[in-house]
Structures are given as structure tokens and as C-alpha cells.
Amino acid sequence: MKNICYTLLLTLVLSSCSEYQKALKSEDIATKFKLGTELYDAGKYSKANKLFAQIAPQYRGKPQAEKLMYMYSNSFYMMKDYYLAGYQFERFESQYPKSEKAEEALFLGAKSFYMLSPVYSKEQKETVTAIEKLQIFINKFPDSEYLPQANKLIQELDYKLERKAFEIAKLYNKIANFESEDYEASIKAFDNFLLDYPGTTLREEAMYYRFNSAYKLGINSVEYKREDRLNTAIKFYNSFYKAYPESQFGSEAAKMNTELQTAVQHYSIKS
């Protein structure tokens, strides 16, 4: 019985493969469309995609073209080929703006760019593009059922940009090795970060590291700039403490502030 079942299964597989190979070589676009649709509905997107690619130009302007181009676009998405999915979905929405699938296509096209967004530590070109594409979708379909998901995706992408900017500023602090230019760059980077992302969840940490950079700059400064830099660091500490009196960095920050206060007293005595 097992042998019979195996034989029947093998026959079906070989028959299916044979039918697919014949369709690929066939000149009949209707045959390709029919089998491609069957394969698409069965979840065999790679095979369906190859058939759709062969007949897409010939169906341009035909009644079946809209359905074909949606399936063709979505087959790329299901295959996780997000570059081509994004391109094809945008093309579909542009060609068929009144289609019942236009809204979904524009959303999935934007989401394709979201899927291409890398981890925050890498170049964020795709992240910026994804945010732009999702915003275009939101502007065009403000009442869409996909709106909550689109907003959530933008929030995730925005956080990547925040994290990227934060880590760059923090890197200046870590690699400075008492070079004043690097500490100044770190302070400036954190200033820009806090200005660009006023609602960031990283605000506490950013304010701490800005103070930390100012502390290191002041303590290790050349003499003729030291007093001003010490006072600047103390101002940053006061801002940090006022905003986060119970901070996880509070103990370390307080020790640094004490050192700053001691150092700056030297100038008060001299004056």
C-alpha cells in the first residue's frame, strides 16, 4: 500500500513538473496565466512569478492585466524579494489607482521598504526611504485600515534613526581619549540629538553622556580654557539632575560634579 501511495505521489509530482515545464516553453499566454494563477493560489510563488514575468508585457491593456500585475507584485513580496516588490507594488498603484487593490498595494510597497531597513548600526538610507514611502501612503489613504500598522512601522523606523544618532554621539565620548576636539564633537552631537528628538526615550542617557563629555573636557582642559569648561560642565550637570533626580546614572554623575566643584573653587580663591 505504501509503495502504491508513493508511486501515485511521484506520478503527481512529475506530472506537475512536466506541466510547469511545458507552460514555461509554451507560446500560449493563456496557458501561462491559468497555471501561474493556480500555482500562486497554491502558494508556489517562485514558479508563478516566472510564468507571470513571461506574460506581463503581452497582457498590458487587457482586462486580466490588473489581476496579473497584482499577483506578480505580491509574488515578489511573498518570495521576500522586497526591492522588486516595492517597485512593482508602486507601479501597480500608479497604473491602477482606482483598483480595489490600490490601497493594499501602496501599503505593501511601503512595507517592502520597511523590510529592507537594516539594523540601526548600519547605513540608514533604506530607513529614510521607508519612512518617506509610509508617509506617502498615510497622506494618500488617511482613513486606511492599514493606518495603525503604518504608524507603528514609522515609529520603529524613527527609533532606528534616533538610536543611530545617539550611538554616533556616544562614540565620540568613548573614543575621545582626552582629545578635546572629540569631547566637543560629542557635546555638539548630543545637543543636536536632544534638539532633533525632543521626545526620545534616550533623553536621560543622552543628557548624562553630554554631561560626561563636558566633565572630561573640563577636567582635562588646557589651563586658559579650563575655568569656562568646568562651569559649562556644572551647568550640564544641573540640567541633568533637575530633569532626572532619581536617575540610574545619578551616583556617578554626583561624584563627577563634586570633582568639578572642587576644581572650580581654585579659580574662585584666585579671584
Short mmCIF file of C-alpha atoms in Angstrom, two decimals:
data_model
loop_
_atom_site.label_atom_id
_atom_site.label_comp_id
_atom_site.label_asym_id
_atom_site.label_seq_id
_atom_site.Cartn_x
_atom_site.Cartn_y
_atom_site.Cartn_z
CA MET A 1 0.00 0.00 0.00
CA LYS A 2 2.86 2.35 0.89
CA ASN A 3 4.50 1.65 -2.45
CA ILE A 4 1.26 2.42 -4.28
CA CYS A 5 0.86 5.76 -2.45
CA TYR A 6 4.47 6.64 -3.12
CA THR A 7 4.06 5.82 -6.81
CA LEU A 8 0.89 7.93 -7.08
CA LEU A 9 2.57 10.85 -5.31
CA LEU A 10 5.63 10.61 -7.52
CA THR A 11 3.42 10.49 -10.60
CA LEU A 12 1.55 13.62 -9.49
CA VAL A 13 4.79 15.49 -8.78
CA LEU A 14 6.32 14.50 -12.11
CA SER A 15 3.10 15.38 -13.90
CA SER A 16 3.00 18.75 -12.19
CA CYS A 17 6.64 19.43 -13.04
CA SER A 18 6.07 18.36 -16.61
CA GLU A 19 3.04 20.64 -16.90
CA TYR A 20 5.03 23.55 -15.49
CA GLN A 21 7.97 22.97 -17.85
CA LYS A 22 5.61 22.78 -20.81
CA ALA A 23 3.96 26.03 -19.75
CA LEU A 24 7.32 27.77 -19.48
CA LYS A 25 8.17 26.77 -23.05
CA SER A 26 4.68 27.36 -24.42
CA GLU A 27 3.77 30.30 -26.65
CA ASP A 28 0.21 30.28 -25.27
CA ILE A 29 -0.06 33.17 -22.79
CA ALA A 30 -3.48 31.99 -21.60
CA THR A 31 -1.96 28.68 -20.51
CA LYS A 32 0.77 30.51 -18.63
CA PHE A 33 -1.78 32.80 -16.98
CA LYS A 34 -4.01 29.90 -15.90
CA LEU A 35 -1.22 27.75 -14.48
CA GLY A 36 0.51 30.75 -12.93
CA THR A 37 -2.72 31.65 -11.12
CA GLU A 38 -3.11 28.07 -9.88
CA LEU A 39 0.46 28.00 -8.61
CA TYR A 40 0.02 31.41 -6.97
CA ASP A 41 -3.14 30.28 -5.18
CA ALA A 42 -1.26 27.17 -4.03
CA GLY A 43 1.48 29.29 -2.51
CA LYS A 44 4.11 28.34 -5.09
CA TYR A 45 5.12 31.93 -5.66
CA SER A 46 8.51 31.40 -7.25
CA LYS A 47 7.12 29.24 -10.06
CA ALA A 48 4.12 31.53 -10.52
CA ASN A 49 6.43 34.53 -10.67
CA LYS A 50 8.45 33.06 -13.53
CA LEU A 51 5.30 32.50 -15.57
CA PHE A 52 3.94 35.97 -14.78
CA ALA A 53 7.25 37.56 -15.80
CA GLN A 54 6.97 35.92 -19.23
CA ILE A 55 3.47 37.19 -19.97
CA ALA A 56 3.24 40.56 -18.18
CA PRO A 57 4.20 42.60 -21.30
CA GLN A 58 1.65 40.79 -23.50
CA TYR A 59 -1.21 41.40 -21.08
CA ARG A 60 -0.67 45.16 -20.93
CA GLY A 61 -4.02 46.83 -21.67
CA LYS A 62 -6.01 43.59 -21.40
CA PRO A 63 -8.85 43.08 -18.86
CA GLN A 64 -6.81 40.47 -16.95
CA ALA A 65 -3.79 42.76 -16.63
CA GLU A 66 -4.83 44.25 -13.27
CA LYS A 67 -5.18 40.85 -11.59
CA LEU A 68 -1.98 39.60 -13.21
CA MET A 69 0.09 42.59 -12.12
CA TYR A 70 -1.18 42.40 -8.54
CA MET A 71 -0.28 38.71 -8.31
CA TYR A 72 3.07 39.41 -9.96
CA SER A 73 3.84 42.17 -7.44
CA ASN A 74 2.71 40.14 -4.46
CA SER A 75 4.67 37.09 -5.57
CA PHE A 76 7.87 39.14 -5.13
CA TYR A 77 6.71 40.15 -1.65
CA MET A 78 5.92 36.55 -0.67
CA MET A 79 9.33 35.49 -2.01
CA LYS A 80 10.89 38.20 0.24
CA ASP A 81 12.37 39.97 -2.75
CA TYR A 82 11.49 43.32 -1.22
CA TYR A 83 13.38 45.51 -3.69
CA LEU A 84 11.31 44.29 -6.61
CA ALA A 85 8.15 44.02 -4.51
CA GLY A 86 8.39 47.69 -3.56
CA TYR A 87 8.98 48.71 -7.15
CA GLN A 88 6.20 46.54 -8.60
CA PHE A 89 3.60 47.50 -5.98
CA GLU A 90 4.25 51.20 -6.56
CA ARG A 91 3.99 50.62 -10.30
CA PHE A 92 0.71 48.74 -9.81
CA GLU A 93 -0.83 51.53 -7.71
CA SER A 94 0.29 54.11 -10.26
CA GLN A 95 -1.19 52.17 -13.19
CA TYR A 96 -4.41 51.17 -11.41
CA PRO A 97 -5.17 53.99 -8.93
CA LYS A 98 -8.88 53.10 -8.86
CA SER A 99 -8.31 49.40 -8.26
CA GLU A 100 -9.74 47.87 -5.10
CA LYS A 101 -6.20 46.62 -4.53
CA ALA A 102 -4.56 50.05 -4.91
CA GLU A 103 -4.60 50.87 -1.20
CA GLU A 104 -3.19 47.48 -0.21
CA ALA A 105 -0.59 47.66 -2.96
CA LEU A 106 0.71 51.06 -1.87
CA PHE A 107 0.87 49.90 1.74
CA LEU A 108 2.70 46.67 0.90
CA GLY A 109 5.04 48.62 -1.36
CA ALA A 110 5.91 50.93 1.53
CA LYS A 111 6.19 47.98 3.89
CA SER A 112 8.64 46.37 1.46
CA PHE A 113 10.98 49.30 2.03
CA TYR A 114 10.47 48.87 5.78
CA MET A 115 11.58 45.25 5.42
CA LEU A 116 14.78 46.47 3.73
CA SER A 117 15.67 48.74 6.65
CA PRO A 118 18.85 47.43 8.31
CA VAL A 119 19.82 47.39 11.99
CA TYR A 120 20.50 50.84 13.43
CA SER A 121 24.28 50.36 13.44
CA LYS A 122 24.39 50.31 9.62
CA GLU A 123 23.79 52.99 6.99
CA GLN A 124 20.15 54.14 7.25
CA LYS A 125 19.38 55.16 3.66
CA GLU A 126 16.68 52.48 3.33
CA THR A 127 15.19 53.54 6.67
CA VAL A 128 14.74 57.12 5.49
CA THR A 129 13.22 55.89 2.23
CA ALA A 130 10.81 53.60 4.11
CA ILE A 131 9.61 56.47 6.31
CA GLU A 132 9.02 58.60 3.21
CA LYS A 133 7.09 55.81 1.46
CA LEU A 134 4.93 55.10 4.52
CA GLN A 135 4.17 58.80 4.92
CA ILE A 136 3.11 58.99 1.27
CA PHE A 137 0.75 56.08 1.92
CA ILE A 138 -0.69 57.73 5.05
CA ASN A 139 -1.22 61.02 3.22
CA LYS A 140 -2.95 59.29 0.34
CA PHE A 141 -5.10 56.93 2.45
CA PRO A 142 -5.61 58.70 5.82
CA ASP A 143 -8.61 56.50 6.67
CA SER A 144 -7.00 53.22 5.69
CA GLU A 145 -7.42 50.06 7.72
CA TYR A 146 -3.62 49.79 7.47
CA LEU A 147 -3.10 53.18 9.17
CA PRO A 148 -2.35 51.79 12.69
CA GLN A 149 0.21 49.39 11.26
CA ALA A 150 1.78 52.10 9.09
CA ASN A 151 2.14 54.41 12.11
CA LYS A 152 3.70 51.59 14.13
CA LEU A 153 6.22 50.90 11.37
CA ILE A 154 7.17 54.58 11.21
CA GLN A 155 7.70 54.62 14.98
CA GLU A 156 10.07 51.65 14.71
CA LEU A 157 11.97 53.30 11.85
CA ASP A 158 12.18 56.63 13.67
CA TYR A 159 13.68 54.84 16.66
CA LYS A 160 16.41 53.39 14.44
CA LEU A 161 17.35 56.89 13.32
CA GLU A 162 17.30 58.07 16.94
CA ARG A 163 19.48 55.19 18.03
CA LYS A 164 21.90 55.78 15.16
CA ALA A 165 22.31 59.47 16.07
CA PHE A 166 22.65 58.60 19.76
CA GLU A 167 25.33 55.96 19.17
CA ILE A 168 27.34 58.31 16.96
CA ALA A 169 27.33 60.95 19.71
CA LYS A 170 28.21 58.33 22.29
CA LEU A 171 31.05 57.02 20.13
CA TYR A 172 32.77 60.41 20.24
CA ASN A 173 32.67 60.17 24.03
CA LYS A 174 34.14 56.65 24.05
CA ILE A 175 36.98 57.19 21.57
CA ALA A 176 37.98 60.68 22.70
CA ASN A 177 40.99 59.59 24.81
CA PHE A 178 41.29 63.12 26.24
CA GLU A 179 41.29 64.79 22.82
CA SER A 180 39.26 67.98 23.33
CA GLU A 181 38.01 68.00 19.74
CA ASP A 182 36.30 64.65 20.23
CA TYR A 183 34.68 65.70 23.52
CA GLU A 184 33.48 68.92 21.91
CA ALA A 185 32.12 66.89 18.99
CA SER A 186 30.34 64.58 21.45
CA ILE A 187 28.74 67.52 23.27
CA LYS A 188 27.64 69.07 19.98
CA ALA A 189 26.27 65.74 18.75
CA PHE A 190 24.25 65.25 21.94
CA ASP A 191 22.99 68.85 21.73
CA ASN A 192 21.78 68.15 18.19
CA PHE A 193 20.30 64.81 19.23
CA LEU A 194 18.26 66.36 22.05
CA LEU A 195 17.09 69.11 19.72
CA ASP A 196 16.18 66.76 16.87
CA TYR A 197 14.45 64.15 19.07
CA PRO A 198 12.82 66.04 21.97
CA GLY A 199 10.54 63.14 22.85
CA THR A 200 13.16 60.41 22.66
CA THR A 201 13.23 57.61 25.19
CA LEU A 202 17.03 58.01 25.22
CA ARG A 203 16.89 61.54 26.62
CA GLU A 204 18.11 60.62 30.12
CA GLU A 205 21.10 58.72 28.80
CA ALA A 206 21.86 61.43 26.24
CA MET A 207 21.87 64.15 28.90
CA TYR A 208 24.12 62.05 31.11
CA TYR A 209 26.68 61.41 28.37
CA ARG A 210 26.59 65.06 27.32
CA PHE A 211 27.48 65.95 30.90
CA ASN A 212 30.08 63.17 30.99
CA SER A 213 31.77 64.57 27.86
CA ALA A 214 31.69 68.10 29.30
CA TYR A 215 33.17 66.79 32.56
CA LYS A 216 36.04 65.07 30.77
CA LEU A 217 36.62 68.14 28.61
CA GLY A 218 36.71 70.42 31.65
CA ILE A 219 38.88 68.25 33.89
CA ASN A 220 41.45 67.58 31.16
CA SER A 221 41.36 71.02 29.57
CA VAL A 222 44.28 73.30 28.87
CA GLU A 223 44.59 75.93 31.59
CA TYR A 224 43.40 79.00 29.72
CA LYS A 225 40.11 77.28 28.77
CA ARG A 226 39.66 75.22 31.91
CA GLU A 227 37.52 77.52 34.07
CA ASP A 228 34.91 78.13 31.38
CA ARG A 229 34.74 74.43 30.54
CA LEU A 230 34.38 73.44 34.19
CA ASN A 231 31.48 75.85 34.62
CA THR A 232 29.86 74.59 31.43
CA ALA A 233 30.10 71.02 32.72
CA ILE A 234 28.49 72.05 36.02
CA LYS A 235 25.61 73.64 34.09
CA PHE A 236 25.10 70.40 32.20
CA TYR A 237 25.06 68.50 35.50
CA ASN A 238 22.44 70.85 36.92
CA SER A 239 20.24 70.39 33.86
CA PHE A 240 20.64 66.63 34.08
CA TYR A 241 19.91 66.46 37.80
CA LYS A 242 16.89 68.74 37.50
CA ALA A 243 15.41 66.55 34.78
CA TYR A 244 16.33 63.20 36.36
CA PRO A 245 16.93 63.49 40.13
CA GLU A 246 16.43 59.73 40.54
CA SER A 247 18.49 58.72 37.50
CA GLN A 248 20.26 55.39 37.25
CA PHE A 249 23.37 57.49 36.46
CA GLY A 250 22.82 59.76 39.46
CA SER A 251 25.53 58.39 41.75
CA GLU A 252 28.29 58.53 39.14
CA ALA A 253 27.16 61.95 37.94
CA ALA A 254 27.20 63.30 41.52
CA LYS A 255 30.81 62.14 42.00
CA MET A 256 31.87 63.90 38.81
CA ASN A 257 30.04 67.05 39.86
CA THR A 258 31.84 67.04 43.21
CA GLU A 259 35.16 66.86 41.39
CA LEU A 260 34.10 69.73 39.15
CA GLN A 261 33.05 71.85 42.13
CA THR A 262 36.39 71.24 43.82
CA ALA A 263 38.30 72.11 40.66
CA VAL A 264 36.37 75.32 40.02
CA GLN A 265 36.89 76.54 43.61
CA HIS A 266 40.55 77.00 42.73
CA TYR A 267 39.59 79.86 40.41
CA SER A 268 37.27 81.42 42.99
CA ILE A 269 40.11 81.54 45.52
CA LYS A 270 42.47 83.09 42.97
CA SER A 271 39.97 85.80 42.09
#
